[in-house]
Coordinates of C-alpha atoms and ligand atoms in Angstrom, one line a residue:
X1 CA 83.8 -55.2 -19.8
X2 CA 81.9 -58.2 -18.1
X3 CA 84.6 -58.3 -15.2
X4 CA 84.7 -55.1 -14.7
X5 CA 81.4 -53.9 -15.4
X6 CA 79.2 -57.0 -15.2
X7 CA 77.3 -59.3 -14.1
X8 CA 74.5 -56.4 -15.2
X9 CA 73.7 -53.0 -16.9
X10 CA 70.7 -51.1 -17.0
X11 CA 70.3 -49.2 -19.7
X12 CA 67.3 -46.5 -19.6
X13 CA 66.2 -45.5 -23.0
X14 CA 66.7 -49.2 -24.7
X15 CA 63.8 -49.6 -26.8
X16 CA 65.3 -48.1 -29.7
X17 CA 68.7 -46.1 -31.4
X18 CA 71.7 -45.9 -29.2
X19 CA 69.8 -47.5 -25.9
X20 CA 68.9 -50.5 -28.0
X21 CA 72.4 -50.4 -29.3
X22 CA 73.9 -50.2 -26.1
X23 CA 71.8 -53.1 -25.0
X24 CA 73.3 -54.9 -27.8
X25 CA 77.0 -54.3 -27.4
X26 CA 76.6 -55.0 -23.6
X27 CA 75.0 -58.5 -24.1
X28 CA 77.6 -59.7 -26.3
X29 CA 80.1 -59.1 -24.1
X30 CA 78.8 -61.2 -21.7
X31 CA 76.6 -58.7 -19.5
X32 CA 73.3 -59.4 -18.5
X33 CA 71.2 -56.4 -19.3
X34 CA 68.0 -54.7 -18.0
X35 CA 65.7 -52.9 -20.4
X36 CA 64.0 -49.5 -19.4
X37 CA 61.9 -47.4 -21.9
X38 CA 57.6 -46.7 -21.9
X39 CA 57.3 -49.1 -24.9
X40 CA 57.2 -52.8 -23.7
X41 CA 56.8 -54.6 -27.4
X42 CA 59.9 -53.1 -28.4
X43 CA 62.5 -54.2 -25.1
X44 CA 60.8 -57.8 -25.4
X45 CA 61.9 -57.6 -29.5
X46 CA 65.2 -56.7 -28.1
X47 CA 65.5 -59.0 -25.3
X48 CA 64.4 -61.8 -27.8
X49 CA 67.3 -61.3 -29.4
X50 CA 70.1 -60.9 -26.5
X51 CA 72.0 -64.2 -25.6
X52 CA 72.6 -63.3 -22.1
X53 CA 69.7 -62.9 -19.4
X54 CA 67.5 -59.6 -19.7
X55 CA 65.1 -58.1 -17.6
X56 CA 62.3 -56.2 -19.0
X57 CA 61.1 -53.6 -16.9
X58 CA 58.7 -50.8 -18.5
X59 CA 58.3 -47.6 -17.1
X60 CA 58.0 -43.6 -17.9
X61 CA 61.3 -42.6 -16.1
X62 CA 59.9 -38.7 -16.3
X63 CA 57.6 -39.9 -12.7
X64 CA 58.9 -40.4 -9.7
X65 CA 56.9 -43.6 -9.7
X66 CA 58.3 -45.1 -12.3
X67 CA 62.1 -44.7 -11.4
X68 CA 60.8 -46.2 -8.0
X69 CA 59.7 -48.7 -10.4
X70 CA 63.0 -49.9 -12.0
X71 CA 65.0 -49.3 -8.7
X72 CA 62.5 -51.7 -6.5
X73 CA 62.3 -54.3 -9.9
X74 CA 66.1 -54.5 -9.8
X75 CA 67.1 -54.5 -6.1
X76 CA 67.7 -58.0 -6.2
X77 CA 70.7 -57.8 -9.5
X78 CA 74.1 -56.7 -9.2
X79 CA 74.1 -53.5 -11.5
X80 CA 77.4 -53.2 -12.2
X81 CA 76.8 -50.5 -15.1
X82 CA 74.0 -47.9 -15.6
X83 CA 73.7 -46.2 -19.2
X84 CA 71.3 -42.7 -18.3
X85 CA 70.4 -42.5 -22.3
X86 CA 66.7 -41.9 -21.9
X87 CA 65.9 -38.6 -22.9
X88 CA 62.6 -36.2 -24.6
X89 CA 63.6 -33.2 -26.5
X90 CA 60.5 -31.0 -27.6
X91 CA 61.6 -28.6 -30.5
X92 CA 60.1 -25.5 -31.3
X93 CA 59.8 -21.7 -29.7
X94 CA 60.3 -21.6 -25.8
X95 CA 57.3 -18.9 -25.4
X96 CA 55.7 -21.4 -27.2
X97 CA 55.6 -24.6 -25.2
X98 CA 53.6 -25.7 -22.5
X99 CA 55.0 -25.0 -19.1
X100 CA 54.5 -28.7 -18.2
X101 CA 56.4 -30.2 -21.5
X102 CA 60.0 -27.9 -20.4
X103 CA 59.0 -29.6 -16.6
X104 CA 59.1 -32.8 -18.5
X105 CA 62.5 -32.2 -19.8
X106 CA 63.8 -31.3 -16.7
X107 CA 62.4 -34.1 -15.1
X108 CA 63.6 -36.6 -17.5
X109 CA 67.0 -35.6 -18.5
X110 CA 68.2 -33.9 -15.7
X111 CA 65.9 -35.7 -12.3
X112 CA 65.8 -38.9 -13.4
X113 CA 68.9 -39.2 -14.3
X114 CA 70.2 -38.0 -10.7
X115 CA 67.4 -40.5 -9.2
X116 CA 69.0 -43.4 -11.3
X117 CA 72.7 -42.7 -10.3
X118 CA 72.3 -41.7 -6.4
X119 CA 70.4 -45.3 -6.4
X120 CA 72.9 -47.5 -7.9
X121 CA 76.3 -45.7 -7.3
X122 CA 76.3 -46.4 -3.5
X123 CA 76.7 -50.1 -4.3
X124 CA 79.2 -49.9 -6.8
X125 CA 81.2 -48.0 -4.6
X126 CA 81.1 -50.8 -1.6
X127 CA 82.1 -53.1 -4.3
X128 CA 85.0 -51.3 -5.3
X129 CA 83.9 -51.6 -9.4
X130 CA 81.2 -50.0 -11.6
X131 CA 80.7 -47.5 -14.3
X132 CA 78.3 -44.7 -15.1
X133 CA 77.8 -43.7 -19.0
X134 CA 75.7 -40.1 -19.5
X135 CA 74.5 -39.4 -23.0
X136 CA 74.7 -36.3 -23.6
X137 CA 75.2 -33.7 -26.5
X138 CA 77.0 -31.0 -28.2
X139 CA 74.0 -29.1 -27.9
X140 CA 74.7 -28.9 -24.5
X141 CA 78.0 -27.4 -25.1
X142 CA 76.3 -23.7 -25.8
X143 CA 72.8 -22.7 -25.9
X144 CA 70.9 -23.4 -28.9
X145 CA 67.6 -22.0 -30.0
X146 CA 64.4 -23.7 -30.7
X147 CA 66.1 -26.4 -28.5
X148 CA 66.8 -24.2 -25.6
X149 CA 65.6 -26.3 -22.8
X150 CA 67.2 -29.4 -24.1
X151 CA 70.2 -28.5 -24.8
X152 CA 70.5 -27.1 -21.5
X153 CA 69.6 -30.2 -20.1
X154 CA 72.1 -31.9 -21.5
X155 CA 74.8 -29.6 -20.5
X156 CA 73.6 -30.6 -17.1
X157 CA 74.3 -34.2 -17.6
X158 CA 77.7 -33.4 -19.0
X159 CA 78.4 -31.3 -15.8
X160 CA 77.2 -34.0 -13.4
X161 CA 79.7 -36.7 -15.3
X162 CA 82.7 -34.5 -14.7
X163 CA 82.4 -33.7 -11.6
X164 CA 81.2 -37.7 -10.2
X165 CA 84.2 -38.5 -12.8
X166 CA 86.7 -36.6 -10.4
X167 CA 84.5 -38.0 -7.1
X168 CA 84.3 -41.0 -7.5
X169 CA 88.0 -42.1 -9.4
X170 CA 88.9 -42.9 -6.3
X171 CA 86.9 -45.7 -5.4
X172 CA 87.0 -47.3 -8.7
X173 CA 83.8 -46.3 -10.6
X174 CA 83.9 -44.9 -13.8
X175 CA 81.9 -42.2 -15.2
X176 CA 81.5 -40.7 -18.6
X177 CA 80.0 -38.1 -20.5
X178 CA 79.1 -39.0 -24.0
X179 CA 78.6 -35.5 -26.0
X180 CA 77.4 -36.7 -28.9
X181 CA 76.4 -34.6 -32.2
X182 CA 74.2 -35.8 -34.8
X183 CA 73.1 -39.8 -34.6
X184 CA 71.0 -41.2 -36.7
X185 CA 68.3 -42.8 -34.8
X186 CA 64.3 -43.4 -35.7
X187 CA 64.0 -40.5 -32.6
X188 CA 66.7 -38.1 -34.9
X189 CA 65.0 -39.1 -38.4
X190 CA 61.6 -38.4 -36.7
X191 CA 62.2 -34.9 -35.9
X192 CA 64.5 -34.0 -38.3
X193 CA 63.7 -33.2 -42.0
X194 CA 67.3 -34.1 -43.5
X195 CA 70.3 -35.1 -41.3
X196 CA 73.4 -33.0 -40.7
X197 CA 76.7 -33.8 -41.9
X198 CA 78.9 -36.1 -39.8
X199 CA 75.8 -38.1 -38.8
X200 CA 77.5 -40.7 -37.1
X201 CA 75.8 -44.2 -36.4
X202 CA 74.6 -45.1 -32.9
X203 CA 77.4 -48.0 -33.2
X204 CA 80.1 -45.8 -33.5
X205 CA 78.5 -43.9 -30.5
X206 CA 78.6 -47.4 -28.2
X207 CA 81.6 -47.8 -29.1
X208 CA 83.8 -44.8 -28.4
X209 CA 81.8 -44.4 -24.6
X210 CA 82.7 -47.5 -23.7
X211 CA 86.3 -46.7 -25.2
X212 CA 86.1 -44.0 -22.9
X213 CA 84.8 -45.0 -19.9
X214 CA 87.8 -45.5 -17.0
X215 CA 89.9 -43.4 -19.3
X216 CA 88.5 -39.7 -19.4
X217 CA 85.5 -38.4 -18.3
X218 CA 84.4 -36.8 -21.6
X219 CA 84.1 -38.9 -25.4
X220 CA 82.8 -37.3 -28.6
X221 CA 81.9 -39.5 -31.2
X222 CA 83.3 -39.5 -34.5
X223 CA 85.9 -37.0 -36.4
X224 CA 84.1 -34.5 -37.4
X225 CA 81.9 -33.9 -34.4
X226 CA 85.3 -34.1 -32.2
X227 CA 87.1 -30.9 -34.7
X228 CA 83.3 -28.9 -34.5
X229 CA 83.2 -29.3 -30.5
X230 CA 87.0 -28.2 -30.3
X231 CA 86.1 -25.4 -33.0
X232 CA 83.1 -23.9 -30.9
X233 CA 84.6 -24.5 -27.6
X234 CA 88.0 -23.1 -27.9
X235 CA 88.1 -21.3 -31.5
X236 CA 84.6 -19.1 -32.2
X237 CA 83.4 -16.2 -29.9
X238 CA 80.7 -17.5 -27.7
X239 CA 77.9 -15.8 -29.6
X240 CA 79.1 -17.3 -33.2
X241 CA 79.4 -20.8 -31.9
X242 CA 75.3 -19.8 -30.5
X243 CA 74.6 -18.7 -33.8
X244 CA 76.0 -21.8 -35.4
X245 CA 74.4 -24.4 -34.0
X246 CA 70.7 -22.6 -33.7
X247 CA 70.9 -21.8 -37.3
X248 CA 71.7 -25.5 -38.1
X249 CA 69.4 -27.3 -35.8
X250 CA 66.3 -24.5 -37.7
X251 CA 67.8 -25.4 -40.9
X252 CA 67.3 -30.0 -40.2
X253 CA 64.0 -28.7 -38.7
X254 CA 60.5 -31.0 -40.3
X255 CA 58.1 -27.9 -41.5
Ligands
LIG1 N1 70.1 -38.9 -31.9 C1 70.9 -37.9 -31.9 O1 71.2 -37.2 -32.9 C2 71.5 -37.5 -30.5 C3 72.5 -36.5 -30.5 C4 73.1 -36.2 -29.3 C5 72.7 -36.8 -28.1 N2 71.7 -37.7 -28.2 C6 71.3 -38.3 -26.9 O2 71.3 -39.7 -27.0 C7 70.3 -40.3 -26.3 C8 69.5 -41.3 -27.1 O3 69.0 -40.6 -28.3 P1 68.2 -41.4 -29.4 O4 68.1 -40.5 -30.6 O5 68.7 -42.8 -29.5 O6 66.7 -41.7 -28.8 P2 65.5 -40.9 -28.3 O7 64.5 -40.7 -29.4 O8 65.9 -39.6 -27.6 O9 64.8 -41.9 -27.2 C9 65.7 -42.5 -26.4 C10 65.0 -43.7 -25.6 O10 64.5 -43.1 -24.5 C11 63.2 -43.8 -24.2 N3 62.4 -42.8 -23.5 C12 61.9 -41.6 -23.9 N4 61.2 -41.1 -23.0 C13 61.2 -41.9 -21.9 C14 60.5 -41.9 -20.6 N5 59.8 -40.9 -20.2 N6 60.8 -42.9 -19.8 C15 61.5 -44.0 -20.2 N7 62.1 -44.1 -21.4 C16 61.9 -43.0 -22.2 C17 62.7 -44.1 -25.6 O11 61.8 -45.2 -25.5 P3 60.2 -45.2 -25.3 O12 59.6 -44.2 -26.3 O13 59.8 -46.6 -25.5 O14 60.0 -44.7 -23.9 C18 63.9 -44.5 -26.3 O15 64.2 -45.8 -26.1 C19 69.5 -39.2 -25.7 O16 69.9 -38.9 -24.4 C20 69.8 -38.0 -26.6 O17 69.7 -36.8 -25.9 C21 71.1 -38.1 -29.4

């Protein structure tokens, strides 16, 4: 990983679950690592216990200012490796939200993420070597209700991997979308009263996108999230597979 995606990452989202997991797996093999996320306590705890170098750079990556923020506090690294994971998902009745909370959505998991890749791909591409990881979710893969704008979002990020998957294969960067399903993360527990079955950890999440990455530009983690997203995508009629996954995301709902 370190020769071919080194000497650093950045991962967005790292102050806690699968970012801070990422963060992990990337330092110990051998990559330096910046940290993005609002919190600063949490990604200096983090970076406290890294062996390689880290860079802490805090900063609400739903503002334009604050992705100019981590490009301009990173010009100076090699970023070999950019992990989008940061990500806000609101649940609850569309008519219900504020207009402003679904622009936050969008402008999180769909702008910055664009922001954060058109920045760092260009040099990755002169060097011949890099990789791009997406988190995304099987949400994404149909719409889903109470989580409409979300889940919409995220099939947005899954789209975007495919197609700079097939772009960009040629010059030697990777990209991947990770579609995960349930993860059990403080953000999941949080917002979820019980968690769904096939929770997988954010580990085994880490681990099968990195698996992934150079190989195919799509990775589900865990067995039983891989037969469910074959099952809805190729086996129910669209509207089941709808019905499916609204029904269990109202069912995990906190009352
Ligand atoms: N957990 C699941 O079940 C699950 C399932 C499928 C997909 N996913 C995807 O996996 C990713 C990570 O999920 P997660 O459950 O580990 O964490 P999460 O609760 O969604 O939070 C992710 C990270 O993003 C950071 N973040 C949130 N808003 C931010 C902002 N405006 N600017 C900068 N950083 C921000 C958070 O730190 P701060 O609060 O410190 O900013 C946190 O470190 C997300 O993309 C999510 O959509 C998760």
């Amino acid at each position: 990983l370190k020769d071919r995606y080194g000497p650093w990452a950045l991962v967005a989202g790292a102050s806690e679950g699968i970012g801070a997991a990422f963060a992990t797996t990337l330092s110990r093999q051998g990559l330096n690592v910046v940290l993005v996320a609002r919190r600063e306590g949490p990604l200096h705890d983090l970076a406290e216990r890294l062996a390689t170098d880290t860079r802490v750079v805090p900063a609400d990556l739903a503002t334009p200012e604050g992705v100019s923020h981590v490009v301009d506090g990173t010009n100076d690294l090699d970023i070999g490796l950019v992990v989008s994971n940061a990500a806000y998902s609101p649940i609850g009745l569309f008519i219900d939200r504020d207009p402003a909370d679904l622009d936050r959505v969008l402008d999180l998991n769909c702008r910055a993420l664009l922001r954060l890749a058109r920045a760092y791909l260009p040099a990755m591409v002169e060097r011949g070597r890099g990789g791009l990881v997406i988190m995304s979710s099987l949400s994404g893969m149909q719409g889903t209700a109470t989580i409409a704008t979300y889940a919409a979002s995220k099939a947005f990020g899954a789209v975007l991997a495919e197609g700079l998957w097939a772009e960009l294969k040629p010059t030697g960067v990777d990209v991947v979308a990770c579609v995960a399903g349930a993860v059990a993360t403080p953000g999941y527990d949080r917002a979820l009263a019980k968690r769904a079955p096939g929770t997988v950890e954010p580990q085994q999440v880490v681990s099968a996108a990195l698996r992934a990455l150079g190989r195919r530009p799509r990775a589900v983690p865990g067995a039983m999230m891989r037969v469910s997203a074959a099952l809805m995508a190729r086996v129910l009629p669209r509207r089941t597979a709808i019905g499916v996954v609204s029904r269990a995301t109202a069912n995990l709902e906190k009352p």
